[in-house]
Amino acid sequence: MTERIVLAYSGGLDTSVAIGWIHDATGAEVIACAVDVGQGGEDLEVIRQRALDCGAVEAYVADARDEFAEEYCMPALKANALYMDAYPVVSAISRPVITKHLVRAAKKHGATTVAHGCTGKGNDQVRFEVSITSLAPELKCIAPVRDLALTRDRAIEYAERHNLPIATTKHNPFSIDQNVWGRAIETGFLEDIWNEPTKDVFSYTDDPAFPPVADEVIISFAQGIPVAIDGRTVTPLQAIQELNVRAGKQGIGRIDIVEDRLVGIKSREVYEAPGAMVLITAHQELERVTLEREQSRFKRSVSDRWTELVYDGQWFSPLKKSLDAFIEDTQRYVSGDIRMVLHGGRATVTGRRSETGLYDYGMATYDEGDQFDQSQAKGFIEIYGLAAKQAAARDVAQGNAEDLAVEPAGSDQA
Ligand code: ARG
């Protein structure tokens, strides 16, 4: 039986050429698999047909939009996942869900190998391959751009020579990856890190410098997940989509950073993630109201580690799963409403309410109705500060006290 290879297919030049390129190099039959994670753009049926026209023996499109929103974006939201405090792991969370569909297709068609279009310099090759072998250790991986010398020039030449139904002329100056959680733009003139992104870099967001009138939104959460917007019930996918539009108009969620890649390279990345950034801002504020203090403090370090693991391609790893369990447990009372104003590049929280919150008016108020017994504070501080007080006394006894010397009075006068 002829060997079969499942290819992660985007519909673009590189993966279209890869179909024939892989066949020529290995003799294997190629099955093209495109996964819809809400990237928009071209009609996926057109993409499927193109794969067949380029020589795939089978071509699929998997609609993974709800699955991606529910099982990948929502965990990222519960973790408030921002790699290097900035990047909402847009591409990093899409690779595992795409991989799941590739592996499923490989099993179904008895394929031995999964192929992807990544280069040898980025994170995505690692994410694909580590995810593939985590789900199906027996599968092999191949990356034609990296392993079979499929350069851009050769791809253009191949497509023209074989009359492939794919444009080879209008070359996008950027490398773009997008899905419903956001959009990543890199390469080209952005590689000079002093260059400001030009208008053509952006597509999910409008210029925040010229915003329309302010947009007030109320997002309702149940156990860490958005369930309604302005009182209308929404699915996670609908919540992200609606906020992408509303926050996108206000230019919210543009991110421009130099980032540490897993392979050791620092690289310039521009992102737009309007819906994701609004949801994370709202979710974080609701956690401030609902999480117990120590749980909240500890969760920050768990979330940072979770985010690094996900960025580094370890979505299906044991540690990531263990941290998932912790994060999930913290979300039990993260329910309630957050009111925000979206305007001119900012999402500002203006109100919060929660039946399961820990904010207690009677404890907090300085007005009538104060229930906090201030007389208890004196004894608390006495004991709380005792260890530091004793250490300070030792410093004094040993002649190592803090230098508190002051100029003698009047010495600064001439
Ligand atoms: N640097 C980001 C990451 O590693 C985005 C990569 C997106 N890929 C692309 N071809 N633009 O998650």
CSV table of C-alpha atoms and ligand atoms in Angstrom, one decimal:
chain,number,residue,atom,x,y,z
A,1,MET,CA,0.0,0.0,0.0
A,2,THR,CA,1.2,3.5,-0.8
A,3,GLU,CA,2.3,5.5,2.2
A,4,ARG,CA,0.0,8.3,3.2
A,5,ILE,CA,0.9,11.7,4.7
A,6,VAL,CA,-1.6,14.1,6.2
A,7,LEU,CA,-0.7,17.8,5.5
A,8,ALA,CA,-1.9,20.7,7.5
A,9,TYR,CA,-3.2,22.8,4.7
A,10,SER,CA,-3.9,26.5,4.7
A,11,GLY,CA,-4.7,27.1,1.1
A,12,GLY,CA,-1.7,29.4,0.6
A,13,LEU,CA,1.2,29.1,-1.8
A,14,ASP,CA,3.6,27.1,0.4
A,15,THR,CA,1.2,24.4,1.5
A,16,SER,CA,-0.4,24.1,-2.0
A,17,VAL,CA,3.0,23.4,-3.5
A,18,ALA,CA,3.9,21.2,-0.6
A,19,ILE,CA,1.2,18.7,-1.8
A,20,GLY,CA,3.1,17.8,-5.0
A,21,TRP,CA,6.5,18.5,-3.4
A,22,ILE,CA,6.0,15.9,-0.7
A,23,HIS,CA,4.7,13.4,-3.2
A,24,ASP,CA,7.7,13.9,-5.5
A,25,ALA,CA,10.1,13.6,-2.6
A,26,THR,CA,8.6,10.7,-0.8
A,27,GLY,CA,6.2,8.9,-3.2
A,28,ALA,CA,3.5,9.2,-0.6
A,29,GLU,CA,-0.1,10.1,-1.2
A,30,VAL,CA,-1.0,13.4,0.4
A,31,ILE,CA,-4.2,14.1,2.3
A,32,ALA,CA,-4.9,17.8,2.9
A,33,CYS,CA,-6.5,18.9,6.1
A,34,ALA,CA,-7.6,22.5,6.7
A,35,VAL,CA,-8.9,23.5,10.1
A,36,ASP,CA,-11.3,26.4,10.6
A,37,VAL,CA,-10.3,28.1,13.8
A,38,GLY,CA,-12.2,31.3,12.9
A,39,GLN,CA,-9.4,32.7,10.7
A,40,GLY,CA,-11.9,34.1,8.2
A,41,GLY,CA,-10.7,35.0,4.7
A,42,GLU,CA,-11.3,32.6,1.9
A,43,ASP,CA,-14.2,30.3,1.6
A,44,LEU,CA,-13.1,26.9,3.0
A,45,GLU,CA,-14.8,25.0,0.2
A,46,VAL,CA,-12.7,26.9,-2.3
A,47,ILE,CA,-9.6,25.9,-0.2
A,48,ARG,CA,-10.7,22.3,-0.2
A,49,GLN,CA,-11.1,22.2,-3.9
A,50,ARG,CA,-7.7,23.8,-4.4
A,51,ALA,CA,-6.0,21.1,-2.4
A,52,LEU,CA,-7.6,18.5,-4.7
A,53,ASP,CA,-6.6,20.5,-7.8
A,54,CYS,CA,-3.0,20.6,-6.5
A,55,GLY,CA,-2.9,16.8,-6.3
A,56,ALA,CA,-4.2,15.8,-2.8
A,57,VAL,CA,-5.9,12.4,-2.9
A,58,GLU,CA,-8.3,13.6,-0.2
A,59,ALA,CA,-9.1,17.0,1.2
A,60,TYR,CA,-11.0,18.0,4.3
A,61,VAL,CA,-12.1,21.0,6.1
A,62,ALA,CA,-12.8,20.6,9.8
A,63,ASP,CA,-15.0,23.2,11.5
A,64,ALA,CA,-13.2,23.6,14.8
A,65,ARG,CA,-14.5,27.1,15.7
A,66,ASP,CA,-16.7,26.2,18.7
A,67,GLU,CA,-14.2,23.6,19.9
A,68,PHE,CA,-11.4,26.1,19.6
A,69,ALA,CA,-13.3,28.8,21.5
A,70,GLU,CA,-14.6,26.4,24.2
A,71,GLU,CA,-11.6,24.1,24.8
A,72,TYR,CA,-8.7,26.4,23.9
A,73,CYS,CA,-9.6,30.1,24.2
A,74,MET,CA,-11.6,29.6,27.4
A,75,PRO,CA,-8.8,27.9,29.3
A,76,ALA,CA,-6.5,30.7,28.1
A,77,LEU,CA,-9.0,33.2,29.4
A,78,LYS,CA,-9.3,31.4,32.8
A,79,ALA,CA,-5.5,31.6,33.0
A,80,ASN,CA,-5.5,35.3,31.9
A,81,ALA,CA,-2.8,34.0,29.6
A,82,LEU,CA,-0.4,36.7,28.5
A,83,TYR,CA,3.0,35.5,27.5
A,84,MET,CA,5.7,38.0,28.6
A,85,ASP,CA,2.8,39.9,30.2
A,86,ALA,CA,1.6,40.9,26.7
A,87,TYR,CA,0.8,38.3,24.1
A,88,PRO,CA,-2.5,36.4,24.5
A,89,VAL,CA,-1.0,33.2,23.0
A,90,VAL,CA,-3.1,33.4,19.8
A,91,SER,CA,-1.1,31.1,17.6
A,92,ALA,CA,0.1,28.9,20.5
A,93,ILE,CA,-3.4,27.7,21.4
A,94,SER,CA,-4.4,27.1,17.8
A,95,ARG,CA,-1.7,24.5,17.1
A,96,PRO,CA,-2.9,21.9,19.5
A,97,VAL,CA,-6.5,22.0,18.1
A,98,ILE,CA,-5.3,21.8,14.5
A,99,THR,CA,-3.0,18.9,15.5
A,100,LYS,CA,-6.0,17.0,17.0
A,101,HIS,CA,-7.7,17.2,13.7
A,102,LEU,CA,-4.6,16.2,11.8
A,103,VAL,CA,-4.0,13.2,14.0
A,104,ARG,CA,-7.6,12.2,13.7
A,105,ALA,CA,-7.3,12.3,9.9
A,106,ALA,CA,-4.1,10.4,10.0
A,107,LYS,CA,-5.7,7.6,12.0
A,108,LYS,CA,-8.7,7.5,9.7
A,109,HIS,CA,-6.7,7.2,6.6
A,110,GLY,CA,-3.9,5.0,7.9
A,111,ALA,CA,-1.3,7.7,7.4
A,112,THR,CA,2.2,7.3,8.9
A,113,THR,CA,3.2,10.9,8.9
A,114,VAL,CA,1.9,14.4,9.5
A,115,ALA,CA,3.3,17.3,7.6
A,116,HIS,CA,3.1,21.1,8.3
A,117,GLY,CA,4.3,24.2,6.5
A,118,CYS,CA,6.4,25.8,9.3
A,119,THR,CA,10.0,26.9,8.9
A,120,GLY,CA,12.8,25.7,11.1
A,121,LYS,CA,13.1,29.0,13.1
A,122,GLY,CA,9.8,29.4,14.8
A,123,ASN,CA,7.7,28.1,17.7
A,124,ASP,CA,5.0,26.6,15.6
A,125,GLN,CA,7.1,23.7,14.3
A,126,VAL,CA,7.7,22.7,17.9
A,127,ARG,CA,4.1,23.0,18.9
A,128,PHE,CA,2.9,20.9,16.0
A,129,GLU,CA,5.4,18.2,16.4
A,130,VAL,CA,5.3,18.0,20.2
A,131,SER,CA,1.5,17.9,20.0
A,132,ILE,CA,1.5,15.3,17.3
A,133,THR,CA,3.8,12.9,19.2
A,134,SER,CA,2.0,13.6,22.5
A,135,LEU,CA,-1.3,12.5,20.9
A,136,ALA,CA,0.1,9.7,18.7
A,137,PRO,CA,3.7,8.7,19.6
A,138,GLU,CA,3.8,6.4,16.6
A,139,LEU,CA,3.3,9.2,14.0
A,140,LYS,CA,6.3,10.8,12.2
A,141,CYS,CA,6.5,14.5,11.3
A,142,ILE,CA,7.8,16.2,8.3
A,143,ALA,CA,8.1,19.9,7.4
A,144,PRO,CA,8.7,20.4,3.7
A,145,VAL,CA,9.9,24.0,4.1
A,146,ARG,CA,12.4,22.9,6.7
A,147,ASP,CA,13.2,19.3,5.7
A,148,LEU,CA,12.7,19.2,1.9
A,149,ALA,CA,14.2,22.6,1.0
A,150,LEU,CA,10.9,24.1,-0.2
A,151,THR,CA,11.9,27.7,-0.4
A,152,ARG,CA,9.6,30.5,-1.5
A,153,ASP,CA,11.4,30.9,-4.9
A,154,ARG,CA,11.1,27.2,-5.6
A,155,ALA,CA,7.5,27.2,-4.5
A,156,ILE,CA,6.7,30.0,-7.0
A,157,GLU,CA,8.7,28.2,-9.8
A,158,TYR,CA,6.9,24.9,-9.0
A,159,ALA,CA,3.5,26.4,-9.0
A,160,GLU,CA,4.1,28.1,-12.3
A,161,ARG,CA,5.6,25.0,-13.9
A,162,HIS,CA,2.7,22.8,-12.8
A,163,ASN,CA,0.0,25.4,-13.4
A,164,LEU,CA,-1.3,25.2,-9.9
A,165,PRO,CA,-4.4,27.2,-9.2
A,166,ILE,CA,-2.7,29.5,-6.8
A,167,ALA,CA,-1.5,33.1,-7.1
A,168,THR,CA,2.3,33.4,-7.1
A,169,THR,CA,2.4,37.1,-7.9
A,170,LYS,CA,1.0,39.2,-5.0
A,171,HIS,CA,3.4,38.3,-2.2
A,172,ASN,CA,2.3,39.5,1.2
A,173,PRO,CA,5.2,41.3,2.9
A,174,PHE,CA,4.2,39.8,6.2
A,175,SER,CA,3.8,36.4,7.7
A,176,ILE,CA,0.4,36.3,9.2
A,177,ASP,CA,-1.4,33.8,11.4
A,178,GLN,CA,-4.9,34.5,12.5
A,179,ASN,CA,-7.9,32.9,14.3
A,180,VAL,CA,-10.8,34.1,16.4
A,181,TRP,CA,-8.6,34.7,19.4
A,182,GLY,CA,-6.4,37.2,17.5
A,183,ARG,CA,-4.0,37.8,14.7
A,184,ALA,CA,-0.2,37.7,14.6
A,185,ILE,CA,1.8,39.7,12.0
A,186,GLU,CA,5.6,39.4,11.6
A,187,THR,CA,8.6,39.7,9.2
A,188,GLY,CA,9.2,42.2,6.4
A,189,PHE,CA,10.0,45.7,7.5
A,190,LEU,CA,8.8,44.9,11.1
A,191,GLU,CA,12.1,43.1,11.5
A,192,ASP,CA,13.7,46.5,12.1
A,193,ILE,CA,12.4,46.9,15.6
A,194,TRP,CA,12.5,50.7,15.4
A,195,ASN,CA,10.0,50.8,12.5
A,196,GLU,CA,6.5,51.7,13.5
A,197,PRO,CA,3.8,49.4,12.2
A,198,THR,CA,2.1,50.9,9.2
A,199,LYS,CA,-1.7,50.9,8.7
A,200,ASP,CA,-1.6,47.9,6.4
A,201,VAL,CA,-0.4,45.7,9.2
A,202,PHE,CA,-3.8,45.7,10.9
A,203,SER,CA,-7.1,44.2,10.0
A,204,TYR,CA,-8.9,43.2,13.2
A,205,THR,CA,-8.6,46.7,14.6
A,206,ASP,CA,-9.2,50.3,13.4
A,207,ASP,CA,-6.9,53.1,14.3
A,208,PRO,CA,-7.5,53.9,18.0
A,209,ALA,CA,-6.5,57.5,17.4
A,210,PHE,CA,-9.8,58.2,15.6
A,211,PRO,CA,-12.4,56.2,17.5
A,212,PRO,CA,-16.1,56.2,17.1
A,213,VAL,CA,-18.3,57.2,20.2
A,214,ALA,CA,-17.6,55.2,23.3
A,215,ASP,CA,-19.2,51.8,23.6
A,216,GLU,CA,-20.4,50.6,27.0
A,217,VAL,CA,-20.6,46.8,27.4
A,218,ILE,CA,-21.7,44.5,30.2
A,219,ILE,CA,-20.1,41.0,30.1
A,220,SER,CA,-21.6,38.4,32.3
A,221,PHE,CA,-19.4,35.4,33.4
A,222,ALA,CA,-20.3,32.1,35.0
A,223,GLN,CA,-17.4,30.2,36.5
A,224,GLY,CA,-14.9,32.1,34.5
A,225,ILE,CA,-16.6,31.9,31.1
A,226,PRO,CA,-18.5,34.7,29.4
A,227,VAL,CA,-22.2,33.7,29.1
A,228,ALA,CA,-23.9,36.9,28.2
A,229,ILE,CA,-23.2,40.3,26.6
A,230,ASP,CA,-25.5,43.2,27.5
A,231,GLY,CA,-27.9,40.6,28.8
A,232,ARG,CA,-28.0,38.5,25.6
A,233,THR,CA,-26.9,34.9,26.1
A,234,VAL,CA,-23.8,34.0,24.0
A,235,THR,CA,-21.6,31.0,23.4
A,236,PRO,CA,-17.9,31.5,24.0
A,237,LEU,CA,-17.4,31.7,20.2
A,238,GLN,CA,-20.1,34.4,19.9
A,239,ALA,CA,-18.7,36.4,22.8
A,240,ILE,CA,-15.2,36.5,21.2
A,241,GLN,CA,-16.7,37.3,17.8
A,242,GLU,CA,-18.9,40.1,19.1
A,243,LEU,CA,-16.1,41.7,21.1
A,244,ASN,CA,-13.7,41.4,18.2
A,245,VAL,CA,-16.0,43.6,16.3
A,246,ARG,CA,-16.9,46.1,19.0
A,247,ALA,CA,-13.5,46.4,20.5
A,248,GLY,CA,-11.9,46.2,17.1
A,249,LYS,CA,-13.7,49.4,16.0
A,250,GLN,CA,-12.2,51.2,19.1
A,251,GLY,CA,-8.7,50.0,18.2
A,252,ILE,CA,-8.4,47.9,21.4
A,253,GLY,CA,-5.9,45.0,21.6
A,254,ARG,CA,-3.0,46.1,19.4
A,255,ILE,CA,0.2,44.7,20.8
A,256,ASP,CA,3.8,45.3,19.6
A,257,ILE,CA,6.5,43.4,21.4
A,258,VAL,CA,9.9,41.8,21.1
A,259,GLU,CA,9.4,38.3,22.3
A,260,ASP,CA,11.5,35.4,23.4
A,261,ARG,CA,10.9,32.4,21.1
A,262,LEU,CA,11.4,28.9,22.3
A,263,VAL,CA,14.2,28.4,19.8
A,264,GLY,CA,16.2,31.1,21.5
A,265,ILE,CA,15.6,33.9,19.0
A,266,LYS,CA,14.2,37.3,20.0
A,267,SER,CA,11.7,38.4,17.5
A,268,ARG,CA,9.4,41.4,16.8
A,269,GLU,CA,5.8,40.5,16.8
A,270,VAL,CA,2.7,42.6,16.2
A,271,TYR,CA,-0.7,41.3,17.4
A,272,GLU,CA,-4.2,42.4,17.4
A,273,ALA,CA,-6.6,40.6,19.8
A,274,PRO,CA,-9.5,43.0,20.5
A,275,GLY,CA,-12.0,40.4,21.8
A,276,ALA,CA,-9.3,38.5,23.8
A,277,MET,CA,-7.9,41.5,25.5
A,278,VAL,CA,-11.4,42.8,26.5
A,279,LEU,CA,-12.3,39.4,27.9
A,280,ILE,CA,-9.0,39.0,29.8
A,281,THR,CA,-9.4,42.5,31.3
A,282,ALA,CA,-12.9,41.8,32.4
A,283,HIS,CA,-12.1,38.3,33.7
A,284,GLN,CA,-9.1,39.6,35.6
A,285,GLU,CA,-11.2,42.2,37.3
A,286,LEU,CA,-13.9,39.7,38.2
A,287,GLU,CA,-11.2,37.5,39.7
A,288,ARG,CA,-10.1,40.4,41.9
A,289,VAL,CA,-13.6,40.5,43.3
A,290,THR,CA,-14.2,36.8,43.7
A,291,LEU,CA,-10.9,35.0,44.4
A,292,GLU,CA,-9.6,34.7,48.0
A,293,ARG,CA,-6.4,36.6,48.4
A,294,GLU,CA,-3.9,33.8,48.8
A,295,GLN,CA,-5.6,31.8,46.0
A,296,SER,CA,-5.4,34.9,43.8
A,297,ARG,CA,-1.7,35.5,44.5
A,298,PHE,CA,-0.8,31.8,43.9
A,299,LYS,CA,-2.8,31.7,40.7
A,300,ARG,CA,-0.6,34.4,39.2
A,301,SER,CA,2.4,32.2,39.3
A,302,VAL,CA,0.4,29.1,38.1
A,303,SER,CA,-0.9,31.2,35.2
A,304,ASP,CA,2.5,32.4,34.2
A,305,ARG,CA,3.8,28.8,34.2
A,306,TRP,CA,0.7,27.6,32.3
A,307,THR,CA,1.3,30.3,29.7
A,308,GLU,CA,4.9,29.4,29.2
A,309,LEU,CA,4.1,25.8,28.8
A,310,VAL,CA,1.4,26.6,26.2
A,311,TYR,CA,3.7,29.0,24.4
A,312,ASP,CA,6.5,26.3,24.4
A,313,GLY,CA,4.3,23.7,22.8
A,314,GLN,CA,3.4,21.7,25.9
A,315,TRP,CA,-0.4,21.9,25.6
A,316,PHE,CA,-0.8,18.1,26.0
A,317,SER,CA,1.8,17.7,28.6
A,318,PRO,CA,1.2,16.3,32.1
A,319,LEU,CA,2.2,19.5,34.0
A,320,LYS,CA,-0.1,21.6,31.8
A,321,LYS,CA,-2.9,19.2,32.6
A,322,SER,CA,-2.2,19.4,36.3
A,323,LEU,CA,-2.1,23.2,36.2
A,324,ASP,CA,-5.4,23.1,34.3
A,325,ALA,CA,-7.0,21.3,37.3
A,326,PHE,CA,-5.8,24.0,39.7
A,327,ILE,CA,-7.0,26.9,37.4
A,328,GLU,CA,-10.4,25.2,36.9
A,329,ASP,CA,-10.8,24.9,40.7
A,330,THR,CA,-10.2,28.6,41.1
A,331,GLN,CA,-13.0,29.5,38.8
A,332,ARG,CA,-15.8,28.0,41.0
A,333,TYR,CA,-17.0,31.5,42.1
A,334,VAL,CA,-15.8,33.6,39.2
A,335,SER,CA,-19.3,34.6,38.3
A,336,GLY,CA,-20.9,38.0,37.9
A,337,ASP,CA,-21.0,41.0,35.6
A,338,ILE,CA,-18.3,43.4,34.5
A,339,ARG,CA,-19.3,46.8,33.0
A,340,MET,CA,-16.7,48.4,30.7
A,341,VAL,CA,-16.3,51.3,28.4
A,342,LEU,CA,-14.6,50.6,25.2
A,343,HIS,CA,-13.0,53.7,23.7
A,344,GLY,CA,-10.0,54.9,21.8
A,345,GLY,CA,-7.8,51.8,22.3
A,346,ARG,CA,-8.8,51.2,25.9
A,347,ALA,CA,-11.2,48.9,27.7
A,348,THR,CA,-11.9,50.5,31.0
A,349,VAL,CA,-13.7,48.7,33.8
A,350,THR,CA,-16.4,51.0,35.3
A,351,GLY,CA,-18.4,48.5,37.4
A,352,ARG,CA,-18.6,45.0,38.8
A,353,ARG,CA,-21.2,43.0,40.6
A,354,SER,CA,-21.2,39.4,41.8
A,355,GLU,CA,-23.4,37.2,44.0
A,356,THR,CA,-20.3,35.1,44.7
A,357,GLY,CA,-17.8,37.9,45.3
A,358,LEU,CA,-15.9,38.5,48.5
A,359,TYR,CA,-16.2,42.3,48.4
A,360,ASP,CA,-18.1,43.2,51.6
A,361,TYR,CA,-19.5,46.7,51.8
A,362,GLY,CA,-19.8,46.5,55.6
A,363,MET,CA,-16.1,45.7,55.9
A,364,ALA,CA,-14.9,48.2,53.3
A,365,THR,CA,-17.0,51.3,54.1
A,366,TYR,CA,-15.7,54.4,55.9
A,367,ASP,CA,-19.3,55.5,56.1
A,368,GLU,CA,-22.3,54.5,58.3
A,369,GLY,CA,-22.6,50.8,58.8
A,370,ASP,CA,-19.0,49.9,59.3
A,371,GLN,CA,-18.7,46.4,60.6
A,372,PHE,CA,-15.0,46.2,60.8
A,373,ASP,CA,-13.7,46.3,64.4
A,374,GLN,CA,-10.8,48.6,64.2
A,375,SER,CA,-9.7,47.9,67.8
A,376,GLN,CA,-8.5,44.5,66.7
A,377,ALA,CA,-6.0,46.0,64.2
A,378,LYS,CA,-3.6,47.1,67.0
A,379,GLY,CA,-3.0,43.6,68.3
A,380,PHE,CA,-2.8,42.2,64.8
A,381,ILE,CA,0.0,44.6,63.8
A,382,GLU,CA,1.9,43.9,67.1
A,383,ILE,CA,2.1,40.2,66.3
A,384,TYR,CA,2.4,40.6,62.5
A,385,GLY,CA,5.4,42.9,62.9
A,386,LEU,CA,7.1,41.0,65.8
A,387,ALA,CA,9.6,39.0,63.7
A,388,ALA,CA,10.8,42.1,61.9
A,389,LYS,CA,11.0,44.1,65.2
A,390,GLN,CA,13.2,41.5,66.8
A,391,ALA,CA,15.5,41.4,63.8
A,392,ALA,CA,15.8,45.1,63.9
A,393,ALA,CA,16.6,45.1,67.6
A,394,ARG,CA,19.4,42.6,66.9
A,395,ASP,CA,20.8,45.0,64.2
A,396,VAL,CA,20.8,47.8,66.7
A,397,ALA,CA,22.6,45.7,69.3
A,398,GLN,CA,25.2,44.6,66.7
A,399,GLY,CA,25.8,48.1,65.4
A,400,ASN,CA,24.2,47.4,62.0
A,401,ALA,CA,21.1,49.6,62.4
A,402,GLU,CA,19.7,51.4,59.4
A,403,ASP,CA,21.4,54.8,59.0
A,404,LEU,CA,18.9,57.3,60.2
A,405,ALA,CA,21.3,60.1,60.9
A,406,VAL,CA,19.9,63.5,60.3
A,407,GLU,CA,21.8,66.7,59.7
A,408,PRO,CA,21.9,68.7,63.0
A,409,ALA,CA,19.2,71.4,63.0
A,410,GLY,CA,20.3,74.6,61.3
A,411,SER,CA,23.3,73.1,59.6
A,412,ASP,CA,21.8,73.7,56.1
A,413,GLN,CA,21.7,77.4,56.7
A,414,ALA,CA,24.6,79.4,55.4
B,1,ARG,N1,5.2,34.5,17.6
B,1,ARG,C1,3.9,34.0,17.8
B,1,ARG,C2,4.0,32.7,18.4
B,1,ARG,O1,5.0,32.1,18.4
B,1,ARG,C3,3.1,34.0,16.5
B,1,ARG,C4,3.6,33.1,15.4
B,1,ARG,C5,2.6,33.2,14.3
B,1,ARG,N2,3.1,32.7,13.1
B,1,ARG,C6,3.1,33.4,12.0
B,1,ARG,N3,3.4,32.8,10.8
B,1,ARG,N4,2.9,34.7,11.9
B,1,ARG,O2,3.0,32.3,19.0
